[in-house]
Short mmCIF file of C-alpha atoms in Angstrom, two decimals:
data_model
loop_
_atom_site.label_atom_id
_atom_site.label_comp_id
_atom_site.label_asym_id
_atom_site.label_seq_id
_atom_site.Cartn_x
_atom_site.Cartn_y
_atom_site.Cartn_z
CA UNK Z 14 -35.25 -21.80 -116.60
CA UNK Z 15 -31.55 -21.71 -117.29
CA UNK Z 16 -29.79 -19.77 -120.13
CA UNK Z 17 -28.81 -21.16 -122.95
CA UNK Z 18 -25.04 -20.14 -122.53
CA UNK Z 19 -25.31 -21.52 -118.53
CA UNK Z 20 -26.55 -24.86 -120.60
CA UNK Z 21 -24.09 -25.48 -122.49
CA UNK Z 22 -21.33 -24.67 -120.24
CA UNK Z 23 -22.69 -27.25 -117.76
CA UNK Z 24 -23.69 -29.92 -120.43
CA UNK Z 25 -20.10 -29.94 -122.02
CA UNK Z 26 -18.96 -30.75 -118.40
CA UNK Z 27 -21.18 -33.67 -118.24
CA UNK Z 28 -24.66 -34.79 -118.36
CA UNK Z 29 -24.73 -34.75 -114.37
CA UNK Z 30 -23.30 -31.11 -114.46
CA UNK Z 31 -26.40 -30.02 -116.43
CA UNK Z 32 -28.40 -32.25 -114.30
CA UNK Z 33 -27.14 -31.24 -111.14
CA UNK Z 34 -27.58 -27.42 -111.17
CA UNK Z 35 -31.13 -28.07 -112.76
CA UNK Z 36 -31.79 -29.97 -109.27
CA UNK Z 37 -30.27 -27.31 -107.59
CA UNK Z 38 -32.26 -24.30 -108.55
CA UNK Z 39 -35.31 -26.19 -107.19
CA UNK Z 40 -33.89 -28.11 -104.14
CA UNK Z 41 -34.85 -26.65 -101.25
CA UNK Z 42 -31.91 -25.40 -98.89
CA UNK Z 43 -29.13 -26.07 -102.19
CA UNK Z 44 -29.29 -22.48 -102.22
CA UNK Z 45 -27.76 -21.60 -98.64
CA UNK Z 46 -24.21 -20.97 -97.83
CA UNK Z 47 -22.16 -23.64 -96.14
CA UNK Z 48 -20.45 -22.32 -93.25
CA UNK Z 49 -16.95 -24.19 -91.84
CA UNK Z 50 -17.96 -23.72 -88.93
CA UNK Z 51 -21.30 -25.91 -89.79
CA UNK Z 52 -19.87 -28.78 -91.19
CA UNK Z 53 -17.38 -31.65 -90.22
CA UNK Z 54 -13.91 -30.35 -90.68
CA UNK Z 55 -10.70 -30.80 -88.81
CA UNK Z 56 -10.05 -28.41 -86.07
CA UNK Z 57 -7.65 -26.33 -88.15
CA UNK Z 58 -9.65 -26.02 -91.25
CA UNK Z 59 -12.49 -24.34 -89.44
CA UNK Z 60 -10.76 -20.76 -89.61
CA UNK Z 61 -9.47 -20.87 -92.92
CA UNK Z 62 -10.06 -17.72 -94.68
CA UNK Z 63 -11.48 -18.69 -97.66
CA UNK Z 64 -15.60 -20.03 -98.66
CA UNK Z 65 -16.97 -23.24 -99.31
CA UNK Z 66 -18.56 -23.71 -102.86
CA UNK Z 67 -20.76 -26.25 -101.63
CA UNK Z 68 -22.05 -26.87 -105.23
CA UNK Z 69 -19.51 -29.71 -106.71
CA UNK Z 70 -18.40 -29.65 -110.33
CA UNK Z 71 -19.32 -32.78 -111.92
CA UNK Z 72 -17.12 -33.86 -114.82
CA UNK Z 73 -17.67 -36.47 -117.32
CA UNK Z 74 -14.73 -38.72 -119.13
CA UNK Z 75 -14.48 -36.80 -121.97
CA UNK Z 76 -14.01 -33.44 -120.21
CA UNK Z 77 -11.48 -35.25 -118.08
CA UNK Z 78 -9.27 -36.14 -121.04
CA UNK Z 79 -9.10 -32.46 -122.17
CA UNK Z 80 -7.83 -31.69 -118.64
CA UNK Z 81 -5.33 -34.30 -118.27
CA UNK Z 82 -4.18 -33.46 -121.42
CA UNK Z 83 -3.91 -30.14 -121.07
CA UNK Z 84 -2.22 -30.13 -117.50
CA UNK Z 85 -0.09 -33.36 -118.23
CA UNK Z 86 1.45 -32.25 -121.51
CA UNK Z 87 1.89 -28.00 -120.80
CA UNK Z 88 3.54 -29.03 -117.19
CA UNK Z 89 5.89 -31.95 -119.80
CA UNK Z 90 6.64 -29.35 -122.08
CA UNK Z 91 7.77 -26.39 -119.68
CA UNK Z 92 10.18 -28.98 -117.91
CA UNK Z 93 11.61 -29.54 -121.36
CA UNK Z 94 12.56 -25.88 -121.67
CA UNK Z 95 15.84 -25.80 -119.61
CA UNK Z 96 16.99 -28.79 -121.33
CA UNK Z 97 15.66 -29.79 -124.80
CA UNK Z 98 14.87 -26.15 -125.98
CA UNK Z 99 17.52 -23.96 -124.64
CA UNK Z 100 19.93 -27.04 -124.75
CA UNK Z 101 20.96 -27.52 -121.53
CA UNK Z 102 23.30 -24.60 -122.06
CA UNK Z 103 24.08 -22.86 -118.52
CA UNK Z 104 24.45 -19.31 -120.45
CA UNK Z 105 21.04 -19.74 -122.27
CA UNK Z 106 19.19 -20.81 -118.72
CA UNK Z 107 20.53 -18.24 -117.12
CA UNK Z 108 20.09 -15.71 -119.12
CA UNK Z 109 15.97 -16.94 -119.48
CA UNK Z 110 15.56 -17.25 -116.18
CA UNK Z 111 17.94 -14.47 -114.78
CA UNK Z 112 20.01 -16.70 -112.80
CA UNK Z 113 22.75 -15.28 -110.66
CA UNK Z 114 25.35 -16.96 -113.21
CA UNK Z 115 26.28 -19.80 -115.58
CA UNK Z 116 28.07 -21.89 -112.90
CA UNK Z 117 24.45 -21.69 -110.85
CA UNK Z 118 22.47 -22.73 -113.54
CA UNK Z 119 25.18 -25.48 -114.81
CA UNK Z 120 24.79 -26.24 -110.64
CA UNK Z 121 20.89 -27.13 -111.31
CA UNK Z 122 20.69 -28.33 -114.55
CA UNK Z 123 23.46 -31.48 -113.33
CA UNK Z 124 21.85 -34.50 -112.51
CA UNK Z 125 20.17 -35.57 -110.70
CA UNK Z 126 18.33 -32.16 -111.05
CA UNK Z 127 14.30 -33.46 -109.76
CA UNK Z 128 13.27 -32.30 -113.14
CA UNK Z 129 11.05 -34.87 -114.65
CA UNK Z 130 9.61 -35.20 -111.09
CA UNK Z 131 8.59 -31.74 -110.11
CA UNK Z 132 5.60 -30.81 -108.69
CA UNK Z 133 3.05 -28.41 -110.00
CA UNK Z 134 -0.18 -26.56 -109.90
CA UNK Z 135 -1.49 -24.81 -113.33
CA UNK Z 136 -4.35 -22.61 -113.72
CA UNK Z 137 -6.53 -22.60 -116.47
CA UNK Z 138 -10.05 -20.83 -117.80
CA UNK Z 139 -12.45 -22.76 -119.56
CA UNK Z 140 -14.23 -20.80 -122.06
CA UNK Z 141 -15.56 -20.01 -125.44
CA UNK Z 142 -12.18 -20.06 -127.29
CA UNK Z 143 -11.07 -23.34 -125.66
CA UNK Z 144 -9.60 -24.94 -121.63
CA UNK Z 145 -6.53 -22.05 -121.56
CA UNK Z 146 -3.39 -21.94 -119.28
CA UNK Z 147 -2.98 -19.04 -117.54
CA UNK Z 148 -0.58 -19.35 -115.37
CA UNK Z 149 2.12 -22.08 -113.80
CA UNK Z 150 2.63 -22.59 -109.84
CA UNK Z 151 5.77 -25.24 -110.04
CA UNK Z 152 6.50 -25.73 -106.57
CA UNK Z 153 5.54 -27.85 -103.63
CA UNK Z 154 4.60 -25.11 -101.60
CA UNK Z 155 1.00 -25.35 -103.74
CA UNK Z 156 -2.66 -24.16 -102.80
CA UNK Z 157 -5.44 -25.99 -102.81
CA UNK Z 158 -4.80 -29.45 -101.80
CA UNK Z 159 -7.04 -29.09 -98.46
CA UNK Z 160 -9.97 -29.09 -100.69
CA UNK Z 161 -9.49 -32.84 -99.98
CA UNK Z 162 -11.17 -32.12 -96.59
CA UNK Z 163 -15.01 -30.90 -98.47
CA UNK Z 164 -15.35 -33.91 -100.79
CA UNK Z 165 -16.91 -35.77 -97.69
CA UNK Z 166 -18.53 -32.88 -96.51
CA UNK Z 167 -20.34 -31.92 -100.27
CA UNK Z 168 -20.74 -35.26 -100.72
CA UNK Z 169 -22.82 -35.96 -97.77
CA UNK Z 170 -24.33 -31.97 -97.84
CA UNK Z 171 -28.15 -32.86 -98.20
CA UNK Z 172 -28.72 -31.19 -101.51
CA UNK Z 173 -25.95 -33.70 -103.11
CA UNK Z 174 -26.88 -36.51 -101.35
CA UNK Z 175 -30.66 -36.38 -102.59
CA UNK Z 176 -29.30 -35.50 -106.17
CA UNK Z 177 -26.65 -38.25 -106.19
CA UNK Z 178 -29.12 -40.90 -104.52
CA UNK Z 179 -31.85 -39.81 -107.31
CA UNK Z 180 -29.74 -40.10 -110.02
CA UNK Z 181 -27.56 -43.70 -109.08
CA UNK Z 182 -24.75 -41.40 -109.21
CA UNK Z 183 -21.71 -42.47 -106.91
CA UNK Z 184 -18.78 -39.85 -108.01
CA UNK Z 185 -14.65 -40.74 -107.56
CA UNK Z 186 -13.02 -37.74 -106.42
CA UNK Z 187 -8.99 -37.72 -107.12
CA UNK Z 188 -7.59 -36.84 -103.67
CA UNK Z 189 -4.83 -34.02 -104.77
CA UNK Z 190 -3.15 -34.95 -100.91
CA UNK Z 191 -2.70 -38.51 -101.09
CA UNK Z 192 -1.70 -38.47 -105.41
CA UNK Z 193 1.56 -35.87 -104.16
CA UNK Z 194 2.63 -38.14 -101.09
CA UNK Z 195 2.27 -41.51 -103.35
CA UNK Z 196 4.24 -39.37 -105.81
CA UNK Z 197 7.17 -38.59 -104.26
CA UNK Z 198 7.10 -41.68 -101.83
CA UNK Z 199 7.36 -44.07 -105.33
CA UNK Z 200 9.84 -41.62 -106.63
CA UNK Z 201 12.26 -42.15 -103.40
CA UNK Z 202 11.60 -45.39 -103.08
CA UNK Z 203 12.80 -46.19 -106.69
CA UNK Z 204 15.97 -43.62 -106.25
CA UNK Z 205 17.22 -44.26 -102.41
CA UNK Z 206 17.50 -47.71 -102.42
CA UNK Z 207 15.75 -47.87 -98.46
CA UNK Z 208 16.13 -51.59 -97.33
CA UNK Z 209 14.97 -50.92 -93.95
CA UNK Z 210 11.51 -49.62 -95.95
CA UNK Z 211 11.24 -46.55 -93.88
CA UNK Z 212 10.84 -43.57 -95.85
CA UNK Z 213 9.96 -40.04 -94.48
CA UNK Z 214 9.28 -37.09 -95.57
CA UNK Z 215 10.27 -33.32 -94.17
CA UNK Z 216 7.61 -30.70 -94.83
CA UNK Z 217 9.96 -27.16 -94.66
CA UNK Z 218 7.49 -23.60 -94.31
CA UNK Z 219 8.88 -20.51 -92.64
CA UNK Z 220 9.23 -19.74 -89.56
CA UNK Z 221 5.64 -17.52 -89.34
CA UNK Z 222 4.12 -20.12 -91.57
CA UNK Z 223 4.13 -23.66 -89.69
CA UNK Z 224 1.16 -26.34 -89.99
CA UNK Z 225 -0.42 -26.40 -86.61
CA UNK Z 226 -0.01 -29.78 -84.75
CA UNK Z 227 -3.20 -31.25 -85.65
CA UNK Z 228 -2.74 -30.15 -89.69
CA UNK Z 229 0.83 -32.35 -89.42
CA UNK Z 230 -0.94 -35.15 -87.46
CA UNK Z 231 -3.61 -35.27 -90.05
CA UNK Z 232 -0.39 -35.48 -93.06
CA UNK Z 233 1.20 -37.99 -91.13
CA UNK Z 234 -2.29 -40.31 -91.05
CA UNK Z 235 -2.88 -39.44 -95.03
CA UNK Z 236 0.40 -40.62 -95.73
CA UNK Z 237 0.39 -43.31 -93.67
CA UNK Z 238 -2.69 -44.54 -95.64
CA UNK Z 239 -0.90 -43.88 -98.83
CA UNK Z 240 2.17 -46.24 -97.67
CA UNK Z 241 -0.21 -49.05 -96.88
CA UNK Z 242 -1.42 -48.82 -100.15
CA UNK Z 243 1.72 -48.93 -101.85
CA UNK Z 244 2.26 -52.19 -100.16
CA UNK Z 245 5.03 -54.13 -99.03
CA UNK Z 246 5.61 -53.34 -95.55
CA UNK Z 247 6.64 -49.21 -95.64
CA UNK Z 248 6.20 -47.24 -92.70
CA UNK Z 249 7.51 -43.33 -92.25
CA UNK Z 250 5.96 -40.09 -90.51
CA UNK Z 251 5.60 -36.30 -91.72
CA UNK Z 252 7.78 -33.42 -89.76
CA UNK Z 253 6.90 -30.24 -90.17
CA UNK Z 254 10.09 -28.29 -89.85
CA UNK Z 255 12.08 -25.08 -91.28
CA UNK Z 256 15.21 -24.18 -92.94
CA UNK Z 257 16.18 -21.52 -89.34
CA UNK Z 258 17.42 -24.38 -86.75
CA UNK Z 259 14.71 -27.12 -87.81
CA UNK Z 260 17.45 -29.31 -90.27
CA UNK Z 261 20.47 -30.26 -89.65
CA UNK Z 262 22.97 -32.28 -91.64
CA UNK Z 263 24.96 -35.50 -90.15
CA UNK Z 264 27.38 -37.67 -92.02
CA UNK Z 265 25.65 -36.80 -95.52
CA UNK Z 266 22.26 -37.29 -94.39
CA UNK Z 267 19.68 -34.78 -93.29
CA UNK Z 268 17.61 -34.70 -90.32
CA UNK Z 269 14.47 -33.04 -88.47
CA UNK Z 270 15.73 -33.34 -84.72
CA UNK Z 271 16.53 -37.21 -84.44
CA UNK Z 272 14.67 -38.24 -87.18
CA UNK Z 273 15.99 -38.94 -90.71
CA UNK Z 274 14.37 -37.20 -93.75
CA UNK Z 275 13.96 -38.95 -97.09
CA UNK Z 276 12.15 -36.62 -99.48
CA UNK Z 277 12.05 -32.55 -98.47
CA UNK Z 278 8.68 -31.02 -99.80
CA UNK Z 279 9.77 -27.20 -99.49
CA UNK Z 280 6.79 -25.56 -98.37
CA UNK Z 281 7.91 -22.00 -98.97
CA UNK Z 282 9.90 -19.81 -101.21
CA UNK Z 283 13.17 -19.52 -99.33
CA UNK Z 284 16.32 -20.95 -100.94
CA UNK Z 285 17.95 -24.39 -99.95
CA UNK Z 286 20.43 -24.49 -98.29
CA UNK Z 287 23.57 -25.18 -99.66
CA UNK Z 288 24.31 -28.40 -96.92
CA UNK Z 289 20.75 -29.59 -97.89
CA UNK Z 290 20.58 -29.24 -101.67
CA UNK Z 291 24.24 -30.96 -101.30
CA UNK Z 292 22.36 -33.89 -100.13
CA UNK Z 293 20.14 -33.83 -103.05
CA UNK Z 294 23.19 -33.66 -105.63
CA UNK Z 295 24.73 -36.86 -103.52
CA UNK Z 296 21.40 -38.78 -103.55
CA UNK Z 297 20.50 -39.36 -100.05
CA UNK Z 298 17.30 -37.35 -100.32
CA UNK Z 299 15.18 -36.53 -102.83
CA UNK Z 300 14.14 -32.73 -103.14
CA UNK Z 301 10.44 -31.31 -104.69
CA UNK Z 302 11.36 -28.84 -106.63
CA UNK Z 303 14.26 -27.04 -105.07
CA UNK Z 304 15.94 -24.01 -106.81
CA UNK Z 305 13.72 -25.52 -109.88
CA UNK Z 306 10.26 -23.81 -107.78
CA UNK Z 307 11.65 -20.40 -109.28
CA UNK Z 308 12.30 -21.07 -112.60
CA UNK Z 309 9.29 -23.17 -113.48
CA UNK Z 310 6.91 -20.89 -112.10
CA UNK Z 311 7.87 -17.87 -114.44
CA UNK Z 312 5.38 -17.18 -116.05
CA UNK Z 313 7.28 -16.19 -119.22
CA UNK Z 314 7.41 -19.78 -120.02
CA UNK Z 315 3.83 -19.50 -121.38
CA UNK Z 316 5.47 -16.61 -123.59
CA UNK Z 317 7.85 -19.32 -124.60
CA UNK Z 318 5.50 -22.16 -125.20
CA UNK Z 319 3.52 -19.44 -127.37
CA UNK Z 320 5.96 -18.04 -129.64
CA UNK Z 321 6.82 -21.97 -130.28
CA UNK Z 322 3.76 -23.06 -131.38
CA UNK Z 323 4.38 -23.38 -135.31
CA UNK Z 324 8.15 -24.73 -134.40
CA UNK Z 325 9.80 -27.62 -136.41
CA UNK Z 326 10.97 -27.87 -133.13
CA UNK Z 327 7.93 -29.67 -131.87
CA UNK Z 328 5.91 -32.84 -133.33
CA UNK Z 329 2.24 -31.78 -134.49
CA UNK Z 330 0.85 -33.10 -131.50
CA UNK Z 331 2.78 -30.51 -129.42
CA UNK Z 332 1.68 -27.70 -131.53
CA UNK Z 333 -1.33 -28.78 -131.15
CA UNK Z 334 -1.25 -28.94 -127.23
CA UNK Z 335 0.19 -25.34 -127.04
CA UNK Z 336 -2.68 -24.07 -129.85
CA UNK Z 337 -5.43 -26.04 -128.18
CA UNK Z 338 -4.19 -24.62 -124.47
CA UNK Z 339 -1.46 -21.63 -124.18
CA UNK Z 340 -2.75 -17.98 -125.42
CA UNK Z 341 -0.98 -15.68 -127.06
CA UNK Z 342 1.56 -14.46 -125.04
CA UNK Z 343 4.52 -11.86 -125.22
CA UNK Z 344 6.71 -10.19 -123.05
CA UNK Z 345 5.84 -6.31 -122.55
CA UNK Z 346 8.51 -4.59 -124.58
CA UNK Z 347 8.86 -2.29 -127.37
CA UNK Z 348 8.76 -3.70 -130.93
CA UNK Z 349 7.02 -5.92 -133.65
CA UNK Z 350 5.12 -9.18 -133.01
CA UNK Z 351 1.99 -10.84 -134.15
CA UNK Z 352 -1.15 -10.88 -132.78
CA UNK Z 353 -4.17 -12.86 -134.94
CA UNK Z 354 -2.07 -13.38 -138.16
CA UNK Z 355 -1.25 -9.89 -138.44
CA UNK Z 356 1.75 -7.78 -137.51
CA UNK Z 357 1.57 -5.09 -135.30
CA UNK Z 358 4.02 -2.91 -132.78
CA UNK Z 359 3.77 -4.21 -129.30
CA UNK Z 360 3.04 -1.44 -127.29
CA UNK Z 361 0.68 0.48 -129.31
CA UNK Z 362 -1.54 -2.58 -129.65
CA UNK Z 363 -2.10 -2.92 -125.97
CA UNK Z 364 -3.01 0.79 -125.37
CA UNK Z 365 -5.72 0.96 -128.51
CA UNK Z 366 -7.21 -2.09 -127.88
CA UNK Z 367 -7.14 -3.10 -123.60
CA UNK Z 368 -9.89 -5.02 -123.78
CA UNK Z 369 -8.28 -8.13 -125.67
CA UNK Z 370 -5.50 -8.54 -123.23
CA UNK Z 371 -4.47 -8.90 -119.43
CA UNK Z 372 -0.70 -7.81 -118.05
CA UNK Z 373 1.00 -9.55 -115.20
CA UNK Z 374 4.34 -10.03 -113.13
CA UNK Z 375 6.27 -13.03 -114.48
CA UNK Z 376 6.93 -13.92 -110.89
CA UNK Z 377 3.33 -12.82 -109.48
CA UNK Z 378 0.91 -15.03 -107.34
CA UNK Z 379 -2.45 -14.74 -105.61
CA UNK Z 380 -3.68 -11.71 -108.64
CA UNK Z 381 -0.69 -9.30 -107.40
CA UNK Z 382 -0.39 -7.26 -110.15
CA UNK Z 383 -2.73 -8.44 -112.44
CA UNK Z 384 -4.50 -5.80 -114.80
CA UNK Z 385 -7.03 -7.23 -117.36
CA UNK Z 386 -7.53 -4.18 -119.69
CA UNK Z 387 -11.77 -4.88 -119.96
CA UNK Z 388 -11.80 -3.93 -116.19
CA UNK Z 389 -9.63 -0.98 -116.33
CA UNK Z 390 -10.25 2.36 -116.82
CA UNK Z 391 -7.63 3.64 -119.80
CA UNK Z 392 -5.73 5.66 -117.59
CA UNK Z 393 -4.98 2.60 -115.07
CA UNK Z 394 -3.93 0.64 -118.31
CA UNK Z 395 -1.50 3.02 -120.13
CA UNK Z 396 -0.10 2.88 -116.27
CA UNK Z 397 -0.04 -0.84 -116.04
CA UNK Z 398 1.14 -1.16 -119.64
CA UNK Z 399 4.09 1.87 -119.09
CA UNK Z 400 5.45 0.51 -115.80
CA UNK Z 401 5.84 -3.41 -117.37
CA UNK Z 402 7.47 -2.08 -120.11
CA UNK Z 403 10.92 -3.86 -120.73
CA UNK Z 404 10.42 -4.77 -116.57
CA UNK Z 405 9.93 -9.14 -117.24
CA UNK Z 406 6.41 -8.70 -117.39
CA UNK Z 407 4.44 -10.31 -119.91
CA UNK Z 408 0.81 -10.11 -121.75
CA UNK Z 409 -1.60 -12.54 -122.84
CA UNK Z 410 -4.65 -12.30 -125.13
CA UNK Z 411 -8.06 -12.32 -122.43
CA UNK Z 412 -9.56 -15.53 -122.14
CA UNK Z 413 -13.40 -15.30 -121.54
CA UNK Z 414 -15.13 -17.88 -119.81
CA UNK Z 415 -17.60 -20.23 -119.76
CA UNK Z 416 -20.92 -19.03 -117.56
CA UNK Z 417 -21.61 -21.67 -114.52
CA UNK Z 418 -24.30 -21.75 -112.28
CA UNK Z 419 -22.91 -21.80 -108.84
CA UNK Z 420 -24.33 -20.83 -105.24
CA UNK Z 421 -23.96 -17.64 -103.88
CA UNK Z 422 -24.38 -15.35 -100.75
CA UNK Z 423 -26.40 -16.74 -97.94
CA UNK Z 424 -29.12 -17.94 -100.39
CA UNK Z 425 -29.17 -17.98 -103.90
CA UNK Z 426 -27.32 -18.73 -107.10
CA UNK Z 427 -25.32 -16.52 -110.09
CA UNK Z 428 -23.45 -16.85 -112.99
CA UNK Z 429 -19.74 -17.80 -112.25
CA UNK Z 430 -16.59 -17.49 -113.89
CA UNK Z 431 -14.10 -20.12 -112.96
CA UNK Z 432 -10.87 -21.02 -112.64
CA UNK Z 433 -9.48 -24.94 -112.50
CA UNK Z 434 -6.39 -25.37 -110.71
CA UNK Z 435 -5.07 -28.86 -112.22
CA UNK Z 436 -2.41 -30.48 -110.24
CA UNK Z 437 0.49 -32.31 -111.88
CA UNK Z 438 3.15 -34.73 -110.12
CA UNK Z 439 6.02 -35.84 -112.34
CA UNK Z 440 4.00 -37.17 -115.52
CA UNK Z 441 0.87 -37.78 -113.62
CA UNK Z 442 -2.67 -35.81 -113.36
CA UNK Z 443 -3.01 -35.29 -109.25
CA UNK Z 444 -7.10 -33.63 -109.20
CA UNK Z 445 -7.79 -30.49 -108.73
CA UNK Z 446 -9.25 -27.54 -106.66
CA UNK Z 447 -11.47 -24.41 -108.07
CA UNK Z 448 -11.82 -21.37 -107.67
CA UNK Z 449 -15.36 -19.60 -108.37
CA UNK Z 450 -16.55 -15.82 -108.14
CA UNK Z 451 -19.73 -14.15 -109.39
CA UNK Z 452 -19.33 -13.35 -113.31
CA UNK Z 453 -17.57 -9.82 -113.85
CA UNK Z 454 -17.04 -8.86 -110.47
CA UNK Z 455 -14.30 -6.15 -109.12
CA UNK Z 456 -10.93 -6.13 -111.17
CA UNK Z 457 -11.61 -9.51 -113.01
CA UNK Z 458 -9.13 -11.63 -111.34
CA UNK Z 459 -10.49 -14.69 -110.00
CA UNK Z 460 -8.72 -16.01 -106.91
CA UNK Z 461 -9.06 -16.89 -103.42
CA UNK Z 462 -7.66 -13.69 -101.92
CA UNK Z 463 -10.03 -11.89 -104.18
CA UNK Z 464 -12.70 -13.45 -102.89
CA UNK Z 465 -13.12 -16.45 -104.59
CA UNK Z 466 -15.14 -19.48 -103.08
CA UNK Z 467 -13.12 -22.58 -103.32
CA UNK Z 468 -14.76 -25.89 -104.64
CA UNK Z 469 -14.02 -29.55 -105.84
CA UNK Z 470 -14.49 -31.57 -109.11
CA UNK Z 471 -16.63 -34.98 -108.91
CA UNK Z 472 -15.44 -37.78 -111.67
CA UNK Z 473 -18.59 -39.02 -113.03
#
């Protein structure tokens, strides 16, 4: 018999959510951990790091409004920052962002800057209090698209075969691969003006970071299938290259060895070259997201978002998108602010009362850094709270979550908490990839490197 909580979490998902994990519980083998090295993946997915969650997540149409709502309009609103909110002023940007100077930040913010067409990855909890943004990953060198590779895999794994066959069930799955390369191909096809309808695309990672041959054969094939869908006779390849020798620059156009580049995805966290992000500025590429992957992925524009949300600023349905979606959030620093209606001084807040908030780097990925004061001792969180003091860190009020059912170990099930990474291209909703680890485990940071099984999300 499942809880009550575990119920309702499920059921507010969808009807098959509920359904599904009621199956599970009493379908023989649903139980037992799926191994890569079991199932049909491509070569180089067979050693990466990270577990299967070979129970889907199946979400209903009304769920999936609340998430393209939420991931749509945050990801809208944080673009709007540089521009509408700090008004486009150089000195303002810079000084939010910490920008080397004014004449860098007027440098970005000049069209064409790839703003309204940045790509993005945010994070959110669903739980008790509401589906809340935790954090922002606003760059094209994003986790989780592979999880394209298990929908066929969990879709044909026994267990959710029988269920889906049982139940007439035949789930769409939004393919987070194939929405970013029909992103960016439509958006340099509408900017470059490419008569001879060849358009490709330059994946850049470090040196120590490349895509094995067979990952960049398998891009080149998913893209491939995304041009042919588009229509109307385009054709282009992927190349895997870096910024040390890889690109070169000829007569205002770039190039991987001998073969033109349309649209540079940059895979990594190294700066653009100046010769490169020239070609941007002249328009004969188109760049995803540039010196932009830095500034959108600060965290602190949560804090931002936050302290806006009773602004004249915004139109009610904005405040209601950062009420419904963004908690509270402040920067760690000395001095008043207001937490649940009522003022209080910063600092002495977080050390009497730990267990309502979490600290983290503004500039922090993969849980680096992260200290959620229910899972610290007090003396770890006076640290935590003493060394991000006045340092760019920032603090937001815990979000609990929802309990889900979800396999675990080599046979069995637990309670869950979960995280839903919700991919956004431009203006569009891309799918998703989750994260799932047993309810209040370790520090109480849910991620991959943590130990985190990764999963996918069936439309139903």
């Amino acid at each position: 018999m499942l809880p009550e909580d575990v119920r309702a979490a499920h059921a507010q998902l969808s009807d098959a959510s509920l359904r599904f994990v009621e199956h599970a519980i009493q379908e023989p083998g649903a139980g037992r951990k799926l191994s890569r090295q079991s199932v049909a993946l491509p070569g180089w997915q067979v050693n990466y790091e990270y577990d299967i969650q070979p129970w889907p997540t199946f979400v209903g149409p009304g769920k999936l409004r609340q998430i393209e709502r939420a991931a749509v309009g945050l990801a809208g609103l944080v673009r709007q920052i540089p521009t509408r909110f700090l008004g486009g002023d150089p000195q303002r940007v810079r000084d939010f962002y910490g920008l080397p100077s004014e004449l860098h930040a007027a440098i970005i913010l000049q069209p064409p800057n790839g703003i309204a067409e940045c790509l993005g990855r945010l994070d959110f909890i669903d739980g008790p209090g509401g589906f809340k943004c935790l954090e922002l990953n606003m760059g094209s060198n994003l986790g989780g698209w592979s999880v394209r590779y298990l929908e066929p895999v969990l879709r044909n794994h026994p267990p959710v075969a029988r269920f889906l066959a049982r139940e007439g069930i035949a789930p769409g799955f939004r393919d987070p691969l194939k929405a970013w390369f029909s992103h960016v191909a439509r958006d340099t096809m509408s900017k470059l003006g490419l008569w001879e309808r060849r358009l490709n695309i330059g994946m850049v990672t470090r040196p120590d970071t490349q895509f094995p041959r067979e990952a960049v054969a398998g891009l080149a094939a998913v893209y491939r299938n995304v041009l042919e869908e588009i229509g109307g006779g385009w054709s282009g390849d992927v190349a895997a290259c870096t910024y040390h020798g890889g690109l070169s620059v000829r007569q205002g156009k770039l190039y991987a060895g001998d073969t033109r580049i349309h649209a540079l995805l940059e895979y990594t966290w190294e700066a653009t070259p100046r010769d490169v992000y020239l070609c941007f500025k002249e328009g004969s590429i188109t760049l995803y997201n540039g010196p932009l992957t830095r500034m959108f992925s600060d965290k602190r524009n949560l804090v931002f978002l936050s302290r806006l949300e009773g602004s004249d600023e915004l139109s009610a349905e904005e405040r209601s998108l950062i009420r419904d979606h963004v908690p509270w959030s402040r920067d760690v620093a000395p001095g008043e602010t207001t937490f649940r209606g009522e003022a209080v001084s910063l600092l002495d807040h977080l050390l009497a009362d730990r267990g309502d908030f979490v600290v983290k780097p503004a500039d922090g990925f993969g849980g680096k850094g992260v200290c959620v004061g229910r899972f610290a001792s007090r003396d770890d969180w006076e640290r935590c709270v003493q060394a991000a003091a006045g340092k760019g860190w920032l603090v937001q009020e815990y979000v609990p979550h929802h309990p889900f059912l979800y396999q675990h170990g080599e046979e069995g099930y637990l309670t869950h908490d979960l995280i839903w990474g919700l991919f956004c291209f431009g203006g569009a909703f891309g799918g998703a990839f989750l994260r799932v680890m047993p309810r209040d485990q370790g520090s109480g940071v849910v991620n991959s490197a943590q130990g985190a099984s990764e999963g996918l999300i069936f439309e139903v």
